[in-house]
Coordinates of C-alpha atoms and ligand atoms in Angstrom, one line a residue:
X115 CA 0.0 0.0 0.0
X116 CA 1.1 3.4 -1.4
X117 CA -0.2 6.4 1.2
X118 CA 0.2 9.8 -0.3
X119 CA -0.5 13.0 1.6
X120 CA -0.8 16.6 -0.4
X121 CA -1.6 20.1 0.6
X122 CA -1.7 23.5 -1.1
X123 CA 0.4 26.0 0.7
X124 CA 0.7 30.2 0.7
X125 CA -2.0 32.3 -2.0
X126 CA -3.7 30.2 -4.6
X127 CA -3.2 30.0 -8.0
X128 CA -4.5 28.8 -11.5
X129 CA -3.6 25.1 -12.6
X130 CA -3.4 23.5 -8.4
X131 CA -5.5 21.4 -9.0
X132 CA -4.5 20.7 -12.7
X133 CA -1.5 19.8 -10.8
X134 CA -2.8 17.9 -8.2
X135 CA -4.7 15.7 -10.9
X136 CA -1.6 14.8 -12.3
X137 CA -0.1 13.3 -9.4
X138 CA -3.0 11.5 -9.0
X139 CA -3.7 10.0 -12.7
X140 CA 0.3 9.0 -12.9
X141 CA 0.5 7.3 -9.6
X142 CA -2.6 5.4 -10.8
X143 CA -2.0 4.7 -14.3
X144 CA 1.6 3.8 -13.0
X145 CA 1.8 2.0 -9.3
X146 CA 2.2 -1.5 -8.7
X147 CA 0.2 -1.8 -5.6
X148 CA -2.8 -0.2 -4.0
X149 CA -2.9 3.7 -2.9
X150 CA -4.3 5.9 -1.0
X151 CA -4.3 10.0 -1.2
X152 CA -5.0 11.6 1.4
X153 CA -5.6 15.8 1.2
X154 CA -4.9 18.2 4.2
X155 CA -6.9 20.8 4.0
X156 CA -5.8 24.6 3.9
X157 CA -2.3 24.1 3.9
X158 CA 0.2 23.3 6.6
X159 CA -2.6 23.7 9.0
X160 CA -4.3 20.9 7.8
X161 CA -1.6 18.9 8.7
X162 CA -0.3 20.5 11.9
X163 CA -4.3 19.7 13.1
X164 CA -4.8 16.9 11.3
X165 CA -7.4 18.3 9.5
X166 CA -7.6 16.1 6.1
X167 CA -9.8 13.5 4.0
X168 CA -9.3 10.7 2.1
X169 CA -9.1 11.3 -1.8
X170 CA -10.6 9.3 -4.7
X171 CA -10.8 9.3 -7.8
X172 CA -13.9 11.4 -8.1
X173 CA -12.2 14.3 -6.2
X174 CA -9.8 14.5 -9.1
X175 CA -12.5 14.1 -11.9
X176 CA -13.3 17.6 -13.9
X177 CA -10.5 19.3 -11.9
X178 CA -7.9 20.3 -14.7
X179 CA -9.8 23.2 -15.6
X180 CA -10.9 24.3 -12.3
X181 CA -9.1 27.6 -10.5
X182 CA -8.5 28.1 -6.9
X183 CA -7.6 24.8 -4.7
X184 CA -10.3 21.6 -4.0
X185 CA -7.9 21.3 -0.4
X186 CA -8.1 24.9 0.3
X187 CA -4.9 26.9 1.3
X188 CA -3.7 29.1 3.8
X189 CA -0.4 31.0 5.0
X190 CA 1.6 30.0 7.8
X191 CA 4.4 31.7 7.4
X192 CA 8.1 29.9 8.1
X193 CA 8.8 32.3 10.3
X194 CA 6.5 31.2 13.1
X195 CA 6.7 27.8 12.1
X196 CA 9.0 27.1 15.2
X197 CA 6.9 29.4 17.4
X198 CA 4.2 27.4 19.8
X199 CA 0.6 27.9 18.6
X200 CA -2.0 29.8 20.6
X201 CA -2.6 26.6 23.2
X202 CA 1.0 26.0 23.0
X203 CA 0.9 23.0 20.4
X204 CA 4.7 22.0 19.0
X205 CA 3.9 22.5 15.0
X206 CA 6.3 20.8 13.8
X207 CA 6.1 17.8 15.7
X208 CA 2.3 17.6 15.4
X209 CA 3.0 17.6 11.5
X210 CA 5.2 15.0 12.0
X211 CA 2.8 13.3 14.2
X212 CA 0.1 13.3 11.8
X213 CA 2.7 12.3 8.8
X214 CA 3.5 9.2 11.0
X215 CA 0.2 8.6 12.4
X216 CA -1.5 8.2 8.9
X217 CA 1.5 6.5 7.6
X218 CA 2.4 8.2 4.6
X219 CA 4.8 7.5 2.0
X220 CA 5.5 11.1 1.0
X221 CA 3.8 14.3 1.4
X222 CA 3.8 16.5 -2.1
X223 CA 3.5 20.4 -1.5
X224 CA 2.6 22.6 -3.7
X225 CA 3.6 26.2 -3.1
X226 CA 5.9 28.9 -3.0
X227 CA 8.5 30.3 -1.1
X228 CA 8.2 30.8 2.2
X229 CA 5.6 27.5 1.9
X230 CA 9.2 25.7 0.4
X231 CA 10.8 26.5 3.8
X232 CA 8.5 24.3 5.7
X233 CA 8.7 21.7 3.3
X234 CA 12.7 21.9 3.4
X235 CA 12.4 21.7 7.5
X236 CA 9.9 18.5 7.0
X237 CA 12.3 17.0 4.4
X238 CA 15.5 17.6 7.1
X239 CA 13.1 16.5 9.9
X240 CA 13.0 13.1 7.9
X241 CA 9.7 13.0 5.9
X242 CA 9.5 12.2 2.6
X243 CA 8.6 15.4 0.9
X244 CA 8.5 16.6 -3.1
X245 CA 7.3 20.3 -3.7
X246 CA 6.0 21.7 -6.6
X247 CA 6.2 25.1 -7.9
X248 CA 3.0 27.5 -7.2
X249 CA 3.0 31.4 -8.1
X250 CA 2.0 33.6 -9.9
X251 CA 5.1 35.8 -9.1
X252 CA 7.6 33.1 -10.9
X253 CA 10.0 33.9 -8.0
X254 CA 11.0 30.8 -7.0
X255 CA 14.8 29.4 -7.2
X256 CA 15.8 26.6 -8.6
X257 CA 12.9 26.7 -12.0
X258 CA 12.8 29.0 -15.2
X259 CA 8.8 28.8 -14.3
X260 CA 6.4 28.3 -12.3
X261 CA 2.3 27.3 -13.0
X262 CA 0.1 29.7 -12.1
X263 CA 2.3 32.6 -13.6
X264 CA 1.3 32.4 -17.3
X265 CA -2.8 32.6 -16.6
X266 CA -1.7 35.7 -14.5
X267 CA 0.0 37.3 -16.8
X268 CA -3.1 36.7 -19.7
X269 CA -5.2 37.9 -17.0
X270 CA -3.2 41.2 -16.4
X271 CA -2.6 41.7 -19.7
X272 CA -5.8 41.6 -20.2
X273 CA -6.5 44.3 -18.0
X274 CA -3.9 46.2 -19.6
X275 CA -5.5 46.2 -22.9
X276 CA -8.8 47.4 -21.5
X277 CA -7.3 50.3 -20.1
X278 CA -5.3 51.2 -23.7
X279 CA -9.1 51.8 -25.0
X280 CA -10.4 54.1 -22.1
X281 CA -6.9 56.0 -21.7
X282 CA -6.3 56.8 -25.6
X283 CA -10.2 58.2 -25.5
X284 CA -9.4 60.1 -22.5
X285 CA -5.8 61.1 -23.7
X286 CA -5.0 60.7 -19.7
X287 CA -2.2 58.8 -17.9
X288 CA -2.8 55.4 -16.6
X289 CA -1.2 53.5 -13.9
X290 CA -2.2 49.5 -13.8
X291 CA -0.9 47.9 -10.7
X292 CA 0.2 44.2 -10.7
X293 CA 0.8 41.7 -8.6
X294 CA 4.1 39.7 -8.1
X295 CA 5.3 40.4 -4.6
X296 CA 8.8 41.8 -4.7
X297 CA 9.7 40.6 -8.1
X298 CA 8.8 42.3 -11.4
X299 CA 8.4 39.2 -13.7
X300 CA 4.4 39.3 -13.8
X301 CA 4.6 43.2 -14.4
X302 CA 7.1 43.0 -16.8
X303 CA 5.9 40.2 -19.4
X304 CA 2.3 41.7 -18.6
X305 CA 3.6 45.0 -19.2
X306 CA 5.2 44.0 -22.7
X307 CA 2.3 42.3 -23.8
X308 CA -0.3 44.7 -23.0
X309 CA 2.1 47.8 -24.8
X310 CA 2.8 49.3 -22.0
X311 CA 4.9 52.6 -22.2
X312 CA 6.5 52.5 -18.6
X313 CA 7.1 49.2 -16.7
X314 CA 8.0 50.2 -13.4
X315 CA 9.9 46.7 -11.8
X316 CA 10.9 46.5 -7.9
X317 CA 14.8 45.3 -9.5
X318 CA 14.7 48.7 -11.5
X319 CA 14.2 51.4 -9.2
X320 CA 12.7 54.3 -10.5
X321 CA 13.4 58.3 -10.2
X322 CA 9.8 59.5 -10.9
X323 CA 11.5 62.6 -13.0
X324 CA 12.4 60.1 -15.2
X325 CA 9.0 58.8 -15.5
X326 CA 7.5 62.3 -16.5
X327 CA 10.2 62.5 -19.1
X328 CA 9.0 59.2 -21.1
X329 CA 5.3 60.7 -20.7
X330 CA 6.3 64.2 -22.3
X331 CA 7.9 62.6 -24.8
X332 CA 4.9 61.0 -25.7
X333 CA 3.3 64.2 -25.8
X334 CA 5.2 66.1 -27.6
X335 CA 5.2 62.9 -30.0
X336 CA 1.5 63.7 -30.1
X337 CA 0.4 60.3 -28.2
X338 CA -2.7 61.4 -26.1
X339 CA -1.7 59.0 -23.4
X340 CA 1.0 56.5 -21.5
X341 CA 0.3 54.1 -19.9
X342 CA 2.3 53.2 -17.2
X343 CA 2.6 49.4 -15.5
X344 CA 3.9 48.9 -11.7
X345 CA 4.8 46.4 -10.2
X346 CA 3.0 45.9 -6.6
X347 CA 6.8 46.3 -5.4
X348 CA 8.2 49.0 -7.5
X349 CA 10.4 51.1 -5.5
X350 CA 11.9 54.5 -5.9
X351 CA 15.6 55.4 -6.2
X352 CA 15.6 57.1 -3.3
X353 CA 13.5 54.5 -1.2
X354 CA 15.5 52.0 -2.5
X355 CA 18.7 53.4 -0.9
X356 CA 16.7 53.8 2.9
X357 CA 17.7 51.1 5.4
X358 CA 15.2 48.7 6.0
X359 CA 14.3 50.0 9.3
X360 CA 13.8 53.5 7.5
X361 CA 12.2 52.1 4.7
X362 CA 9.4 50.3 7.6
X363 CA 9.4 53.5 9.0
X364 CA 8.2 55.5 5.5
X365 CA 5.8 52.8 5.0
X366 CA 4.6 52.9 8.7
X367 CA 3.4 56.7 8.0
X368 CA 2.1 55.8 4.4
X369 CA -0.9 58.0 3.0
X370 CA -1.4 56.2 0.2
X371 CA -3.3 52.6 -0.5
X372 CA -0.5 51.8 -2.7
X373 CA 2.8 52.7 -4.6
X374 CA 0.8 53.5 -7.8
X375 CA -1.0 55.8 -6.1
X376 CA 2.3 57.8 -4.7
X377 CA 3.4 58.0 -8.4
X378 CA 0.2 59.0 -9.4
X379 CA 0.1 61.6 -6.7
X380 CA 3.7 62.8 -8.0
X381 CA 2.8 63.1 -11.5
X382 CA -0.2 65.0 -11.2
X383 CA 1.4 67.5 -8.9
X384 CA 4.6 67.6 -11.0
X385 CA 2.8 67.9 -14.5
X386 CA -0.9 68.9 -13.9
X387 CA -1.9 65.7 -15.5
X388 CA -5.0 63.8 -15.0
X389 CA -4.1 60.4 -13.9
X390 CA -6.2 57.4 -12.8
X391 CA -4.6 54.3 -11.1
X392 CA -6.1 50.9 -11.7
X393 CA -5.9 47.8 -9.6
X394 CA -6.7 44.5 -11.0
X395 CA -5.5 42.6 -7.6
X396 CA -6.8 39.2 -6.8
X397 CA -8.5 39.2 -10.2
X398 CA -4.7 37.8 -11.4
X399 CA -4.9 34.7 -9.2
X400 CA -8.3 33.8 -10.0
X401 CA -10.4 31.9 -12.5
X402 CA -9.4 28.8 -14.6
X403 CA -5.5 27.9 -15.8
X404 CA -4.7 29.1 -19.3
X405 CA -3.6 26.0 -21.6
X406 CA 0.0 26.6 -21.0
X407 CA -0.4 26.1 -17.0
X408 CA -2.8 23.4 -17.5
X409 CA 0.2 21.5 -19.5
X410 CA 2.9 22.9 -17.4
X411 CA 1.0 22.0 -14.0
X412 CA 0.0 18.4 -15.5
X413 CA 3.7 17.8 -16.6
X414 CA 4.8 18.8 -13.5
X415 CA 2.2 16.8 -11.6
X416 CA 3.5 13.6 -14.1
X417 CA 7.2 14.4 -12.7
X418 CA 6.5 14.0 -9.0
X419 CA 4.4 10.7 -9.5
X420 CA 7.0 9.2 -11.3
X421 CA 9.5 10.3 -8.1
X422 CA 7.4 9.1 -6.0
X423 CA 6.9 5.5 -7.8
X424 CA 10.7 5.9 -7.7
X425 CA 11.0 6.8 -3.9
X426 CA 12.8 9.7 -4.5
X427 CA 12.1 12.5 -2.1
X428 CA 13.5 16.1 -1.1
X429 CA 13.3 17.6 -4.3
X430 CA 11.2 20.2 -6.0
X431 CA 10.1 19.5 -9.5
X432 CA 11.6 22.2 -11.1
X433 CA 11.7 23.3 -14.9
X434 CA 15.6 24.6 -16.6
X435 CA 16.7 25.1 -20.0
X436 CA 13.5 23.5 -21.2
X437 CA 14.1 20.8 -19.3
X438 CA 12.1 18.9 -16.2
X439 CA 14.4 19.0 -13.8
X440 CA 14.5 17.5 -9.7
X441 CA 16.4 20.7 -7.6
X442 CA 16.8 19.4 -3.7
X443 CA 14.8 21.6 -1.5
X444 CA 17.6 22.5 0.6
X445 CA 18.6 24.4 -2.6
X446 CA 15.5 26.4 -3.0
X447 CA 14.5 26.9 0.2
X448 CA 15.6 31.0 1.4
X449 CA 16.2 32.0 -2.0
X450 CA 14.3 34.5 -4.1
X451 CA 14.3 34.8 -8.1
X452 CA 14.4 37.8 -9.2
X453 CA 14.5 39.8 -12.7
X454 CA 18.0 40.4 -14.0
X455 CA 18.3 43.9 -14.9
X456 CA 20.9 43.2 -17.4
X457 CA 18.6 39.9 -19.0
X458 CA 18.1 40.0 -22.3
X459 CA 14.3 40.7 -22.2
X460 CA 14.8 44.1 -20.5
X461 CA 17.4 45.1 -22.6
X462 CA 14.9 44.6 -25.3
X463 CA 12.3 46.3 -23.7
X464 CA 14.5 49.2 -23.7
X465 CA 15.0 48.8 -27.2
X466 CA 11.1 48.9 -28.1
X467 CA 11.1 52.1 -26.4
X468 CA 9.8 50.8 -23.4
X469 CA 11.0 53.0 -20.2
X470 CA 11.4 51.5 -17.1
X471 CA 11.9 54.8 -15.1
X472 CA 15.8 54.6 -14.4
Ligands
LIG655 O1 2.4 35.4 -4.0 C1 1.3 35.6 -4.7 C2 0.6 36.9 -4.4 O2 -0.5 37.1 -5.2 C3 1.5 38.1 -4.6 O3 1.6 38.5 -6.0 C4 0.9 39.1 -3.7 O4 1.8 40.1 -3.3 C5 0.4 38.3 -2.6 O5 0.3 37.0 -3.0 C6 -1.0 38.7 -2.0 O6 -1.2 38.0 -0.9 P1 -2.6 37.8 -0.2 O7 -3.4 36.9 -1.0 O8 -2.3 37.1 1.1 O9 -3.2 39.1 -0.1

């Protein structure tokens, strides 16, 4: 008897379950002897309160197209994971008391970052763990991609191209906000895809004078309007040279809802122009996985089964070079991917005539 245990860890994204489902179908087209899956639901804390059910194959059935998570997720971040709970209860070892107690085999993970931590401290605490890679911000280590980033970025771009319509009619400056954390992948391919004038990226940081130059010399190219993408983390130059302590302490005072709204802010009272900020949000994360994820998340899915019919744990499935590729969790766990200012892609952005406020 095979006993599998997943859970889906940190913010949701498209293509989980598409995921998910793929586990499933290749450990069932595939094992030798009977299995069981067993899902915890809302992530870790399913598992730290034994909160889970027994999976079959209906719970699978109609899934690959379906957004959000059939386990349900939640954060716990790392950071507390060693902390007592509320009543005092030992996390960690009641995860491992509930791994043991329900005899698993191997607990798959999907999630990101911080969710990659845990599973690296499980994996070191001796479970049997494979992760796979959830986000829509495509900051994880270790893989070129993640699933989850491509329907994000159709979505945002998306959003994007609605604004072109009502911004060239209005011959005002728009500001889109998206998502990503503090990475600027999801701005930036959104940003290029949806023509975006200004693609303001948290690895870039901006001088806002800069940004008014790029819109007046749209202006006096005659273009009624710019539109202008930011990344949830853009930062200024000057922020970006604050200690972290300062920084907190800037943020702490904060009178606006968000940084698009501070460059808005500036704009207007620099220039006089009219400028609206929009903010698509959770709107990225949601819905069903664009074809790409659904492949991706399936191959992915495919990849773990198979290591798990091989009994090879501690790894993240991870995707290099066009290639499916096993990185050990100690690896990923800690460390952030981030745009390369110097990549190829932004260089030709900046060759398009994109600006990116530097
Ligand atoms: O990590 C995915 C993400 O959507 C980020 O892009 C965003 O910063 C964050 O999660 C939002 O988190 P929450 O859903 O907890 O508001």
């Amino acid at each position: 008897m095979l006993r599998i245990g997943m859970l889906t860890s940190g913010g949701d994204c498209q293509a989980l379950n598409a995921a998910m489902r793929g586990v499933v179908k290749c450990i069932y087209n595939n094992a030798k002897e009977p299995v069981e899956f067993y899902g915890f639901e809302d992530g870790y804390k399913g598992l730290i309160y034994s909160k889970f059910r027994m999976l079959t194959d209906k719970d699978f059935s109609g899934i690959l197209t379906r957004g959000g998570t059939i386990l349900g997720t939640s954060r716990v971040p790392f950071k507390t994971i060693r902390e007592p709970d509320a009543n005092g209860l030992d996390k960690v070892a009641a995860m491992k008391q509930n791994y043991y107690k329900l005899q698993l085999d191997c607990l798959v993970m999907l999630g990101g970052n911080g969710s990659t931590k845990t599973a690296n401290l499980l994996s070191e605490e001796g479970l049997n763990v494979i992760t796979l890679p959830k986000t829509i911000d495509n900051d994880l280590w270790g893989t070129d991609m993640t699933f989850g980033f491509q329907s994000a970025v159709d979505i945002a771009t998306t959003a994007i191209d609605q604004i072109h319509t009502t911004a060239s009619s209005h011959g005002r400056v728009f500001i889109v906000e998206i998502m990503g954390h503090k990475v600027g992948f999801l701005p930036l391919n959104a940003g290029m895809a949806g023509g975006a004038d200004i693609i303001l990226i948290p690895e870039i940081p901006y001088d806002i004078n800069k940004v008014i130059d790029k819109i007046e010399e749209r202006d006096a190219k005659g273009s009624r309007f710019t539109i202008i993408v930011a990344a949830e983390g853009a930062i200024s130059k000057e922020d970006a040279k604050l200690s972290k302590k300062e920084y907190q302490k800037k943020l702490a005072n904060y009178k606006f809802p968000s940084v698009s709204y501070e460059i808005a802010d500036a704009i207007s009272r620099k220039t006089g122009r009219e400028v609206r900020v929009t903010v698509p949000g959770h709107v990225q994360r949601g819905g069903e996985p664009c074809p790409y994820d659904r492949v991706f998340a399936s191959r992915l899915g495919a990849e773990a089964g198979e290591m798990i019919l091989d009994k090879e744990f501690g790894y993240m499935v991870g995707y290099k070079n066009r290639e499916m590729v096993k990185v050990p969790l100690k690896d990923v766990a800690g460390k952030l991917k981030t745009v390369d200012p110097n990549s190829d892609i932004i260089k030709e952005a900046r060759m398009l005539g994109i600006s990116f406020g530097d």
